[in-house]
């Protein structure tokens, strides 16, 4: 932990985003690191798929949760992608935002159902159109952004695709 902490402190960047495969699998290892850096004024975000709830010690020090549950069009089975007790836990955290990747219009219906079921305020829901090709994104951006206006959700374009296409490493 100390070696990682020193490496982080060597950068002039007090805003950290913890991401990866699923960072919640490493909560026990992350807690002392996050706690130590939090005392030095660091701001933390965690990106998670929302299937593993945060431990109280982890929840205490995280400023923002970016929860990205998979929708039905992801191809994952519902019992693997949606854990009701965990989604309820995250929805009760004021700093939790729910990001959904949108492929089809039916995804928006599913997001609305999840928002109602788990009492997620619309201003904490962010829709991201799926796509790696500019033409696909242009079309999806249009109808997804219209759905955001209609339901009071936030919209996030895939800016890196709009700027550089599907080029890796940018």
Tab-separated table of C-alpha atoms in Angstrom:
chain	number	residue	atom	x	y	z
A	1	UNK	CA	0.000	0.000	0.000
A	2	UNK	CA	2.793	2.415	0.898
A	3	UNK	CA	4.531	1.910	-2.443
A	4	UNK	CA	1.310	2.653	-4.361
A	5	UNK	CA	0.596	5.651	-2.128
A	6	UNK	CA	4.047	7.110	-2.852
A	7	UNK	CA	3.579	6.577	-6.585
A	8	UNK	CA	0.225	8.391	-6.476
A	9	UNK	CA	1.708	11.260	-4.462
A	10	UNK	CA	4.432	11.698	-7.100
A	11	UNK	CA	1.784	13.061	-9.491
A	12	UNK	CA	0.198	16.466	-9.081
A	13	UNK	CA	-3.336	15.139	-9.351
A	14	UNK	CA	-5.502	15.036	-6.211
A	15	UNK	CA	-8.531	13.618	-8.088
A	16	UNK	CA	-8.389	9.838	-8.454
A	17	UNK	CA	-10.743	7.521	-10.309
A	18	UNK	CA	-10.555	3.903	-9.207
A	19	UNK	CA	-11.536	1.661	-12.076
A	20	UNK	CA	-10.401	-1.589	-13.555
A	21	UNK	CA	-12.136	-4.876	-13.903
A	22	UNK	CA	-14.352	-4.525	-10.844
A	23	UNK	CA	-12.635	-2.491	-8.107
A	24	UNK	CA	-15.175	-3.529	-5.488
A	25	UNK	CA	-13.523	-6.965	-5.502
A	26	UNK	CA	-10.455	-5.296	-3.944
A	27	UNK	CA	-12.203	-3.174	-1.314
A	28	UNK	CA	-10.264	-4.567	1.619
A	29	UNK	CA	-6.977	-3.706	-0.082
A	30	UNK	CA	-8.209	-0.294	-1.230
A	31	UNK	CA	-9.590	0.902	2.125
A	32	UNK	CA	-6.223	1.722	3.795
A	33	UNK	CA	-4.890	3.392	0.631
A	34	UNK	CA	-8.008	5.499	0.078
A	35	UNK	CA	-8.233	6.409	3.769
A	36	UNK	CA	-4.608	7.540	3.856
A	37	UNK	CA	-4.914	9.693	0.731
A	38	UNK	CA	-8.316	11.055	1.760
A	39	UNK	CA	-6.673	12.529	4.864
A	40	UNK	CA	-4.396	14.443	2.494
A	41	UNK	CA	-7.325	16.007	0.648
A	42	UNK	CA	-7.712	13.630	-2.281
A	43	UNK	CA	-11.045	13.352	-4.107
A	44	UNK	CA	-12.097	9.828	-5.063
A	45	UNK	CA	-14.423	8.321	-7.641
A	46	UNK	CA	-15.063	4.602	-8.056
A	47	UNK	CA	-16.371	3.048	-11.268
A	48	UNK	CA	-18.305	-0.145	-10.593
A	49	UNK	CA	-20.834	-2.406	-12.295
A	50	UNK	CA	-23.021	-2.192	-9.196
A	51	UNK	CA	-23.059	-5.880	-8.270
A	52	UNK	CA	-20.960	-5.644	-5.076
A	53	UNK	CA	-22.008	-3.239	-2.295
A	54	UNK	CA	-19.472	-0.909	-0.707
A	55	UNK	CA	-18.227	-1.678	2.776
A	56	UNK	CA	-18.943	1.175	5.234
A	57	UNK	CA	-15.228	2.051	5.434
A	58	UNK	CA	-15.073	2.325	1.658
A	59	UNK	CA	-18.320	4.252	1.319
A	60	UNK	CA	-17.156	6.799	3.901
A	61	UNK	CA	-14.159	7.978	1.868
A	62	UNK	CA	-15.510	7.893	-1.693
A	63	UNK	CA	-16.827	11.197	-3.037
A	64	UNK	CA	-18.525	9.880	-6.166
A	65	UNK	CA	-19.695	6.461	-7.296
A	66	UNK	CA	-20.106	5.812	-11.027
A	67	UNK	CA	-22.395	2.795	-11.075
A	68	UNK	CA	-22.802	1.176	-14.499
A	69	UNK	CA	-25.264	-1.714	-14.335
A	70	UNK	CA	-25.526	-3.775	-17.496
A	71	UNK	CA	-28.841	-3.684	-19.338
A	72	UNK	CA	-30.667	-6.537	-21.042
A	73	UNK	CA	-29.126	-5.802	-24.444
A	74	UNK	CA	-25.680	-6.522	-22.948
A	75	UNK	CA	-26.394	-10.238	-23.294
A	76	UNK	CA	-25.724	-10.881	-19.598
A	77	UNK	CA	-28.312	-12.759	-17.565
A	78	UNK	CA	-30.341	-10.589	-15.209
A	79	UNK	CA	-29.253	-12.376	-12.021
A	80	UNK	CA	-25.599	-11.675	-12.922
A	81	UNK	CA	-26.013	-8.041	-13.954
A	82	UNK	CA	-28.573	-6.731	-11.446
A	83	UNK	CA	-28.224	-7.334	-7.704
A	84	UNK	CA	-31.283	-5.678	-6.118
A	85	UNK	CA	-29.842	-5.175	-2.621
A	86	UNK	CA	-26.679	-3.632	-4.060
A	87	UNK	CA	-28.587	-1.295	-6.382
A	88	UNK	CA	-30.747	-0.230	-3.423
A	89	UNK	CA	-27.589	0.442	-1.424
A	90	UNK	CA	-26.051	2.583	-4.165
A	91	UNK	CA	-29.295	4.453	-4.852
A	92	UNK	CA	-29.332	5.592	-1.211
A	93	UNK	CA	-25.871	7.187	-1.556
A	94	UNK	CA	-26.241	10.843	-2.662
A	95	UNK	CA	-22.897	10.732	-4.496
A	96	UNK	CA	-23.839	7.738	-6.647
A	97	UNK	CA	-24.519	8.298	-10.341
A	98	UNK	CA	-25.887	5.574	-12.591
A	99	UNK	CA	-24.431	5.314	-16.100
A	100	UNK	CA	-26.179	3.179	-18.685
A	101	UNK	CA	-24.858	2.257	-22.119
A	102	UNK	CA	-27.744	2.539	-24.584
A	103	UNK	CA	-27.967	0.353	-27.695
A	104	UNK	CA	-31.693	0.164	-28.472
A	105	UNK	CA	-34.763	2.236	-27.529
A	106	UNK	CA	-35.865	-0.648	-25.283
A	107	UNK	CA	-32.809	0.139	-23.122
A	108	UNK	CA	-34.364	3.467	-22.186
A	109	UNK	CA	-37.541	1.695	-21.100
A	110	UNK	CA	-35.428	-0.602	-18.925
A	111	UNK	CA	-33.589	2.387	-17.407
A	112	UNK	CA	-36.933	3.996	-16.533
A	113	UNK	CA	-38.078	0.755	-14.891
A	114	UNK	CA	-34.842	0.498	-12.888
A	115	UNK	CA	-35.075	4.151	-11.838
A	116	UNK	CA	-38.574	3.567	-10.518
A	117	UNK	CA	-37.778	0.223	-8.878
A	118	UNK	CA	-34.663	1.490	-7.075
A	119	UNK	CA	-35.788	5.085	-6.496
A	120	UNK	CA	-32.959	6.607	-8.523
A	121	UNK	CA	-33.482	10.345	-9.118
A	122	UNK	CA	-33.393	11.199	-12.842
A	123	UNK	CA	-30.633	13.789	-12.371
A	124	UNK	CA	-28.348	10.969	-11.174
A	125	UNK	CA	-28.883	8.909	-14.337
A	126	UNK	CA	-26.482	9.323	-17.258
A	127	UNK	CA	-27.136	7.751	-20.661
A	128	UNK	CA	-24.255	6.964	-23.012
A	129	UNK	CA	-24.999	5.876	-26.582
A	130	UNK	CA	-23.050	2.731	-27.511
A	131	UNK	CA	-20.982	2.770	-30.658
A	132	UNK	CA	-17.473	2.846	-32.051
A	133	UNK	CA	-18.385	4.172	-35.491
A	134	UNK	CA	-19.162	7.840	-36.030
A	135	UNK	CA	-22.237	7.146	-38.178
A	136	UNK	CA	-23.773	4.887	-35.521
A	137	UNK	CA	-23.088	7.417	-32.782
A	138	UNK	CA	-24.589	10.307	-34.734
A	139	UNK	CA	-27.869	8.423	-35.014
A	140	UNK	CA	-27.879	7.177	-31.426
A	141	UNK	CA	-26.789	10.542	-30.016
A	142	UNK	CA	-29.907	12.092	-31.508
A	143	UNK	CA	-32.556	9.782	-30.067
A	144	UNK	CA	-30.730	9.130	-26.780
A	145	UNK	CA	-30.310	12.869	-26.124
A	146	UNK	CA	-34.012	13.387	-26.866
A	147	UNK	CA	-34.857	10.662	-24.330
A	148	UNK	CA	-32.639	12.400	-21.771
A	149	UNK	CA	-34.543	15.653	-22.215
A	150	UNK	CA	-37.869	13.824	-21.967
A	151	UNK	CA	-36.987	11.946	-18.753
A	152	UNK	CA	-34.681	14.482	-17.078
A	153	UNK	CA	-31.597	12.263	-17.435
A	154	UNK	CA	-28.074	13.428	-18.201
A	155	UNK	CA	-26.466	12.734	-21.560
A	156	UNK	CA	-22.843	11.817	-22.187
A	157	UNK	CA	-21.531	11.482	-25.735
A	158	UNK	CA	-18.548	9.264	-26.450
A	159	UNK	CA	-16.341	12.260	-27.057
A	160	UNK	CA	-13.197	10.239	-27.769
A	161	UNK	CA	-14.979	8.474	-30.661
A	162	UNK	CA	-16.302	11.785	-31.987
A	163	UNK	CA	-12.774	13.245	-31.900
A	164	UNK	CA	-10.539	10.325	-32.885
A	165	UNK	CA	-12.761	7.510	-34.099
A	166	UNK	CA	-12.006	4.047	-32.766
A	167	UNK	CA	-8.266	4.717	-32.470
A	168	UNK	CA	-6.756	2.940	-29.444
A	169	UNK	CA	-4.537	4.705	-26.939
A	170	UNK	CA	-5.904	8.232	-27.315
